[in-house]
mmCIF file of C-alpha atoms in Angstrom:
data_model
loop_
_atom_site.group_PDB
_atom_site.id
_atom_site.type_symbol
_atom_site.label_atom_id
_atom_site.label_comp_id
_atom_site.label_asym_id
_atom_site.label_seq_id
_atom_site.Cartn_x
_atom_site.Cartn_y
_atom_site.Cartn_z
ATOM 1 C CA MET A 299 17.228 -9.240 -14.123
ATOM 2 C CA ALA A 300 17.955 -6.335 -11.786
ATOM 3 C CA ASN A 301 20.678 -6.858 -9.186
ATOM 4 C CA TYR A 302 19.385 -7.384 -5.667
ATOM 5 C CA ASN A 303 20.836 -7.825 -2.240
ATOM 6 C CA PHE A 304 18.825 -8.654 0.871
ATOM 7 C CA GLN A 305 18.414 -5.546 3.031
ATOM 8 C CA GLY A 306 15.737 -6.599 5.489
ATOM 9 C CA LYS A 307 11.983 -7.065 5.820
ATOM 10 C CA ILE A 308 8.840 -5.062 6.409
ATOM 11 C CA ILE A 309 6.095 -6.942 8.232
ATOM 12 C CA LEU A 310 2.549 -5.628 8.039
ATOM 13 C CA LYS A 311 -0.053 -6.840 10.521
ATOM 14 C CA GLY A 312 -3.588 -5.677 11.092
ATOM 15 C CA LYS A 313 -7.259 -6.263 10.487
ATOM 16 C CA ILE A 314 -9.218 -6.894 7.321
ATOM 17 C CA ARG A 315 -12.697 -5.612 8.053
ATOM 18 C CA ALA A 316 -15.597 -6.828 5.959
ATOM 19 C CA ILE A 317 -17.671 -3.791 5.008
ATOM 20 C CA THR A 318 -20.187 -5.979 3.190
ATOM 21 C CA GLY A 319 -20.664 -9.732 3.353
ATOM 22 C CA ILE A 320 -17.780 -11.772 1.924
ATOM 23 C CA HIS A 321 -17.900 -15.180 0.320
ATOM 24 C CA ILE A 322 -14.781 -17.220 -0.402
ATOM 25 C CA GLY A 323 -15.814 -20.691 -1.441
ATOM 26 C CA GLY A 324 -14.641 -23.846 0.264
ATOM 27 C CA ASN A 325 -15.560 -27.478 -0.255
ATOM 28 C CA LYS A 326 -19.236 -28.076 -0.907
ATOM 29 C CA THR A 327 -21.105 -29.466 2.031
ATOM 30 C CA SER A 328 -23.129 -32.652 1.888
ATOM 31 C CA LEU A 329 -25.910 -32.790 -0.655
ATOM 32 C CA ASP A 330 -28.261 -33.963 2.084
ATOM 33 C CA ILE A 331 -31.476 -32.029 2.525
ATOM 34 C CA GLY A 332 -30.621 -28.781 4.274
ATOM 35 C CA GLY A 333 -27.011 -28.645 3.041
ATOM 36 C CA ILE A 334 -25.560 -25.288 1.964
ATOM 37 C CA ASP A 335 -24.941 -24.935 -1.777
ATOM 38 C CA ASN A 336 -21.734 -22.932 -1.346
ATOM 39 C CA SER A 337 -20.026 -22.750 2.057
ATOM 40 C CA PHE A 338 -17.290 -20.377 3.265
ATOM 41 C CA ILE A 339 -13.788 -21.831 3.290
ATOM 42 C CA ARG A 340 -12.597 -23.372 6.572
ATOM 43 C CA THR A 341 -9.568 -25.143 7.968
ATOM 44 C CA ARG A 342 -9.845 -28.824 8.855
ATOM 45 C CA LYS A 343 -10.725 -27.717 12.401
ATOM 46 C CA GLY A 344 -13.498 -25.457 11.150
ATOM 47 C CA ARG A 345 -11.793 -22.067 11.486
ATOM 48 C CA LEU A 346 -12.815 -19.460 8.906
ATOM 49 C CA TYR A 347 -10.013 -17.819 6.954
ATOM 50 C CA ILE A 348 -9.124 -15.811 3.870
ATOM 51 C CA PRO A 349 -6.418 -17.671 1.903
ATOM 52 C CA GLY A 350 -3.222 -15.726 1.397
ATOM 53 C CA SER A 351 -3.340 -16.787 -2.245
ATOM 54 C CA SER A 352 -6.706 -15.032 -2.654
ATOM 55 C CA LEU A 353 -5.348 -11.756 -1.257
ATOM 56 C CA ARG A 354 -2.081 -11.981 -3.166
ATOM 57 C CA GLY A 355 -3.672 -12.970 -6.464
ATOM 58 C CA LYS A 356 -6.340 -10.268 -6.364
ATOM 59 C CA ILE A 357 -3.876 -7.488 -5.532
ATOM 60 C CA ARG A 358 -1.560 -8.646 -8.296
ATOM 61 C CA SER A 359 -4.377 -8.793 -10.831
ATOM 62 C CA LEU A 360 -5.515 -5.266 -9.966
ATOM 63 C CA LEU A 361 -1.986 -3.884 -10.281
ATOM 64 C CA GLU A 362 -1.406 -5.604 -13.632
ATOM 65 C CA LYS A 363 -4.553 -3.946 -14.950
ATOM 66 C CA TYR A 364 -3.684 -0.587 -13.375
ATOM 67 C CA TYR A 365 -0.230 -0.484 -15.006
ATOM 68 C CA ASN A 366 -1.390 -2.285 -18.153
ATOM 69 C CA TYR A 367 1.185 -5.038 -17.668
ATOM 70 C CA LEU A 368 -0.838 -7.451 -19.776
ATOM 71 C CA SER A 369 -0.147 -8.782 -23.235
ATOM 72 C CA GLU A 370 -2.561 -8.368 -26.136
ATOM 73 C CA ASN A 371 -4.196 -11.707 -25.313
ATOM 74 C CA GLY A 372 -4.613 -10.727 -21.665
ATOM 75 C CA GLU A 373 -1.753 -12.813 -20.300
ATOM 76 C CA PRO A 374 0.351 -11.309 -17.487
ATOM 77 C CA SER A 375 3.774 -10.005 -18.400
ATOM 78 C CA SER A 376 6.855 -12.155 -17.880
ATOM 79 C CA GLU A 377 9.169 -9.174 -18.288
ATOM 80 C CA GLU A 378 10.859 -7.274 -15.491
ATOM 81 C CA ASN A 379 8.577 -4.549 -14.134
ATOM 82 C CA ASP A 380 7.406 -3.305 -10.760
ATOM 83 C CA VAL A 381 4.742 -6.006 -10.463
ATOM 84 C CA THR A 382 7.023 -8.922 -11.330
ATOM 85 C CA LYS A 383 9.647 -7.555 -8.933
ATOM 86 C CA ILE A 384 7.063 -7.755 -6.163
ATOM 87 C CA PHE A 385 5.185 -10.948 -7.052
ATOM 88 C CA GLY A 386 7.648 -12.868 -9.218
ATOM 89 C CA ILE A 387 6.606 -14.118 -12.656
ATOM 90 C CA HIS A 388 3.982 -16.572 -13.744
ATOM 91 C CA LYS A 389 5.560 -19.797 -14.944
ATOM 92 C CA SER A 390 5.847 -19.887 -18.701
ATOM 93 C CA LYS A 391 7.482 -22.304 -21.082
ATOM 94 C CA ASP A 392 8.410 -19.334 -23.255
ATOM 95 C CA THR A 393 10.675 -17.572 -20.778
ATOM 96 C CA ASN A 394 13.715 -18.333 -18.687
ATOM 97 C CA ASN A 395 13.399 -15.124 -16.671
ATOM 98 C CA VAL A 396 13.538 -15.517 -12.903
ATOM 99 C CA PHE A 397 12.846 -12.772 -10.365
ATOM 100 C CA PRO A 398 13.042 -13.029 -6.570
ATOM 101 C CA THR A 399 9.653 -12.979 -4.886
ATOM 102 C CA THR A 400 9.421 -9.885 -2.730
ATOM 103 C CA LEU A 401 6.048 -10.661 -1.198
ATOM 104 C CA LEU A 402 4.751 -13.249 1.258
ATOM 105 C CA VAL A 403 1.047 -13.170 2.180
ATOM 106 C CA ARG A 404 -0.120 -15.428 5.001
ATOM 107 C CA ASP A 405 -3.628 -16.814 5.435
ATOM 108 C CA ALA A 406 -5.835 -14.357 7.357
ATOM 109 C CA TYR A 407 -7.864 -16.053 10.099
ATOM 110 C CA LEU A 408 -11.077 -14.851 11.691
ATOM 111 C CA SER A 409 -10.098 -12.685 14.665
ATOM 112 C CA ASP A 410 -10.096 -14.548 17.964
ATOM 113 C CA GLU A 411 -12.519 -12.158 19.630
ATOM 114 C CA GLN A 412 -15.276 -13.211 17.238
ATOM 115 C CA ASP A 413 -17.369 -16.340 17.492
ATOM 116 C CA ILE A 414 -17.970 -18.178 14.227
ATOM 117 C CA SER A 415 -21.692 -18.444 14.889
ATOM 118 C CA SER A 416 -21.990 -14.664 15.213
ATOM 119 C CA VAL A 417 -20.373 -13.806 11.871
ATOM 120 C CA LEU A 418 -21.824 -16.369 9.460
ATOM 121 C CA GLU A 419 -25.002 -15.712 7.512
ATOM 122 C CA ILE A 420 -26.857 -17.530 4.766
ATOM 123 C CA LYS A 421 -27.842 -15.486 1.737
ATOM 124 C CA THR A 422 -30.462 -16.958 -0.572
ATOM 125 C CA GLU A 423 -30.119 -15.992 -4.229
ATOM 126 C CA ASN A 424 -32.164 -16.738 -7.312
ATOM 127 C CA VAL A 425 -31.471 -16.740 -11.021
ATOM 128 C CA ILE A 426 -34.046 -14.481 -12.680
ATOM 129 C CA ASN A 427 -35.503 -15.604 -16.014
ATOM 130 C CA ARG A 428 -35.099 -12.470 -18.131
ATOM 131 C CA ILE A 429 -38.101 -13.333 -20.302
ATOM 132 C CA SER A 430 -40.656 -14.369 -17.685
ATOM 133 C CA GLY A 431 -39.191 -12.341 -14.828
ATOM 134 C CA LYS A 432 -39.617 -15.327 -12.525
ATOM 135 C CA ALA A 433 -37.056 -16.475 -9.998
ATOM 136 C CA GLU A 434 -35.481 -19.820 -10.837
ATOM 137 C CA HIS A 435 -32.818 -22.077 -9.342
ATOM 138 C CA PRO A 436 -32.651 -20.744 -5.765
ATOM 139 C CA ARG A 437 -29.335 -21.312 -4.015
ATOM 140 C CA GLU A 438 -27.955 -20.655 -0.549
ATOM 141 C CA ILE A 439 -24.551 -19.041 -0.097
ATOM 142 C CA GLU A 440 -22.725 -18.921 3.210
ATOM 143 C CA ARG A 441 -20.781 -15.740 3.852
ATOM 144 C CA VAL A 442 -19.275 -13.757 6.713
ATOM 145 C CA SER A 443 -21.323 -10.694 7.552
ATOM 146 C CA GLY A 444 -20.288 -7.068 7.318
ATOM 147 C CA GLY A 445 -18.319 -5.978 10.372
ATOM 148 C CA SER A 446 -16.411 -9.247 10.687
ATOM 149 C CA THR A 447 -12.626 -8.974 10.962
ATOM 150 C CA PHE A 448 -9.704 -11.175 9.956
ATOM 151 C CA ASP A 449 -6.089 -10.879 11.134
ATOM 152 C CA PHE A 450 -3.669 -10.421 8.246
ATOM 153 C CA GLU A 451 0.104 -10.626 8.024
ATOM 154 C CA ILE A 452 2.149 -9.641 4.987
ATOM 155 C CA VAL A 453 5.946 -9.845 4.698
ATOM 156 C CA PHE A 454 7.637 -7.522 2.211
ATOM 157 C CA ASN A 455 11.274 -8.367 1.513
ATOM 158 C CA LEU A 456 13.678 -5.494 0.868
ATOM 159 C CA HIS A 457 15.926 -6.713 -1.936
ATOM 160 C CA TYR A 458 17.023 -3.485 -3.595
ATOM 161 C CA ASP A 459 18.414 -0.062 -2.696
ATOM 162 C CA LYS A 460 16.455 2.362 -0.538
ATOM 163 C CA ASP A 461 14.757 4.258 -3.372
ATOM 164 C CA GLU A 462 13.762 1.093 -5.236
ATOM 165 C CA ASN A 463 12.455 -0.562 -2.077
ATOM 166 C CA LYS A 464 10.362 2.507 -1.281
ATOM 167 C CA LYS A 465 8.988 2.673 -4.814
ATOM 168 C CA LEU A 466 8.001 -1.003 -4.847
ATOM 169 C CA PHE A 467 6.408 -0.733 -1.409
ATOM 170 C CA GLU A 468 4.349 2.229 -2.633
ATOM 171 C CA VAL A 469 3.239 0.156 -5.628
ATOM 172 C CA PHE A 470 2.107 -2.625 -3.313
ATOM 173 C CA LEU A 471 0.202 -0.183 -1.094
ATOM 174 C CA ARG A 472 -1.531 1.065 -4.231
ATOM 175 C CA GLY A 473 -2.605 -2.515 -4.914
ATOM 176 C CA MET A 474 -4.025 -2.835 -1.406
ATOM 177 C CA LYS A 475 -5.936 0.424 -1.907
ATOM 178 C CA LEU A 476 -7.239 -0.774 -5.265
ATOM 179 C CA LEU A 477 -8.541 -3.876 -3.512
ATOM 180 C CA GLU A 478 -10.418 -1.747 -0.985
ATOM 181 C CA ASP A 479 -12.244 -0.116 -3.894
ATOM 182 C CA ASP A 480 -12.854 -3.431 -5.661
ATOM 183 C CA TYR A 481 -13.903 -6.708 -4.010
ATOM 184 C CA LEU A 482 -12.442 -9.813 -2.428
ATOM 185 C CA GLY A 483 -13.879 -13.269 -3.038
ATOM 186 C CA GLY A 484 -16.861 -14.109 -5.204
ATOM 187 C CA SER A 485 -19.986 -12.279 -6.357
ATOM 188 C CA GLY A 486 -18.426 -8.816 -6.196
ATOM 189 C CA SER A 487 -20.747 -7.488 -8.889
ATOM 190 C CA ARG A 488 -23.664 -8.473 -6.656
ATOM 191 C CA GLY A 489 -22.444 -6.477 -3.686
ATOM 192 C CA TYR A 490 -20.150 -8.939 -1.926
ATOM 193 C CA GLY A 491 -16.538 -8.506 -0.912
ATOM 194 C CA LYS A 492 -15.947 -4.864 0.061
ATOM 195 C CA ILE A 493 -13.148 -4.710 2.642
ATOM 196 C CA LYS A 494 -10.927 -2.258 4.488
ATOM 197 C CA PHE A 495 -7.430 -2.683 5.920
ATOM 198 C CA GLU A 496 -7.190 -1.052 9.355
ATOM 199 C CA ASN A 497 -5.349 -1.011 12.694
ATOM 200 C CA ILE A 498 -2.103 -1.572 10.830
ATOM 201 C CA LYS A 499 1.147 -2.331 12.638
ATOM 202 C CA LEU A 500 4.342 -2.063 10.600
ATOM 203 C CA ILE A 501 7.549 -3.703 11.783
ATOM 204 C CA LYS A 502 10.771 -2.905 9.942
ATOM 205 C CA ARG A 503 13.747 -5.190 10.446
ATOM 206 C CA ASP A 504 17.013 -4.495 8.695
ATOM 207 C CA LYS A 505 19.646 -7.084 7.872
ATOM 208 C CA SER A 506 21.374 -6.710 11.225
ATOM 209 C CA PHE A 507 18.237 -7.989 12.995
ATOM 210 C CA TYR A 508 18.905 -11.421 11.508
ATOM 211 C CA GLU A 509 22.552 -11.218 12.524
ATOM 212 C CA GLY A 510 21.648 -11.192 16.211
ATOM 213 C CA LYS A 511 21.281 -7.475 17.011
ATOM 214 C CA MET A 512 17.498 -7.931 17.261
ATOM 215 C CA ASN A 513 16.780 -4.234 16.690
ATOM 216 C CA GLN A 514 13.658 -3.209 14.822
ATOM 217 C CA LYS A 515 11.373 -0.226 14.310
ATOM 218 C CA GLU A 516 7.643 -0.389 14.915
ATOM 219 C CA PHE A 517 4.944 1.965 13.637
ATOM 220 C CA SER A 518 1.156 2.008 14.014
ATOM 221 C CA TYR A 519 -1.379 3.377 11.539
ATOM 222 C CA LYS A 520 -5.159 3.507 11.550
ATOM 223 C CA ASP A 521 -5.497 2.658 7.849
ATOM 224 C CA LEU A 522 -3.689 2.576 4.479
ATOM 225 C CA GLN A 523 -3.915 6.318 3.904
ATOM 226 C CA ASP A 524 -2.335 7.001 7.282
ATOM 227 C CA LEU A 525 0.466 4.579 6.394
ATOM 228 C CA LYS A 526 0.991 6.135 2.976
ATOM 229 C CA ASN A 527 1.182 9.609 4.485
ATOM 230 C CA ASN A 528 4.083 8.497 6.675
ATOM 231 C CA LEU A 529 6.293 6.575 4.238
ATOM 232 C CA GLU A 530 9.222 8.905 4.819
ATOM 233 C CA GLU A 531 9.531 7.870 8.463
ATOM 234 C CA ILE A 532 9.594 4.220 7.429
ATOM 235 C CA PHE A 533 12.349 4.609 4.848
ATOM 236 C CA SER A 534 14.342 7.386 6.548
#
């Protein structure tokens, strides 16, 4: 395992904008007449959100495929590489390797300025019989509509030296960009789940911040490309 020493944190905040409708499944509603077959996930108080685990898992999966960090049977690698340095390793009975988790992804809640009733829509889908061409088994799926926004927060721990931290942060940004060109949630092959990260605020806190000096640097970017174009100012 590579040596590491806590250097600070980068905190990313901003908006996840739904370009198309998004569906992330929650608990099924009542089977009473009129119930939705597949509802959008909510908190106990009814607030819509994107689970941090959904964001984190999808970005990791895309990066593992991008770098081909998968075994012959498709299992994720348990060896030290850029992805395991960021996300840690999947638990395996065959390895004793342990890596510090660099990444923390919080749940992203529907932005406060939006009313839940204005962003939800019901999409009716049918299974098409490929022989008869007839629609069968209609189902109703609840999703948030295109244009809806969620507030995200991601914490990126700086464990290594400056060059390694910068490299790993670039890898993670690549994963976020891959997600923009893929999909989040279910039914991506049917047009759901296209998103964009925007209105990004980056806060960089070095180790001294947590020792009481309370100094930090703040940067603002319109989107991921704008952030990527200005990495030097972040790590200077």
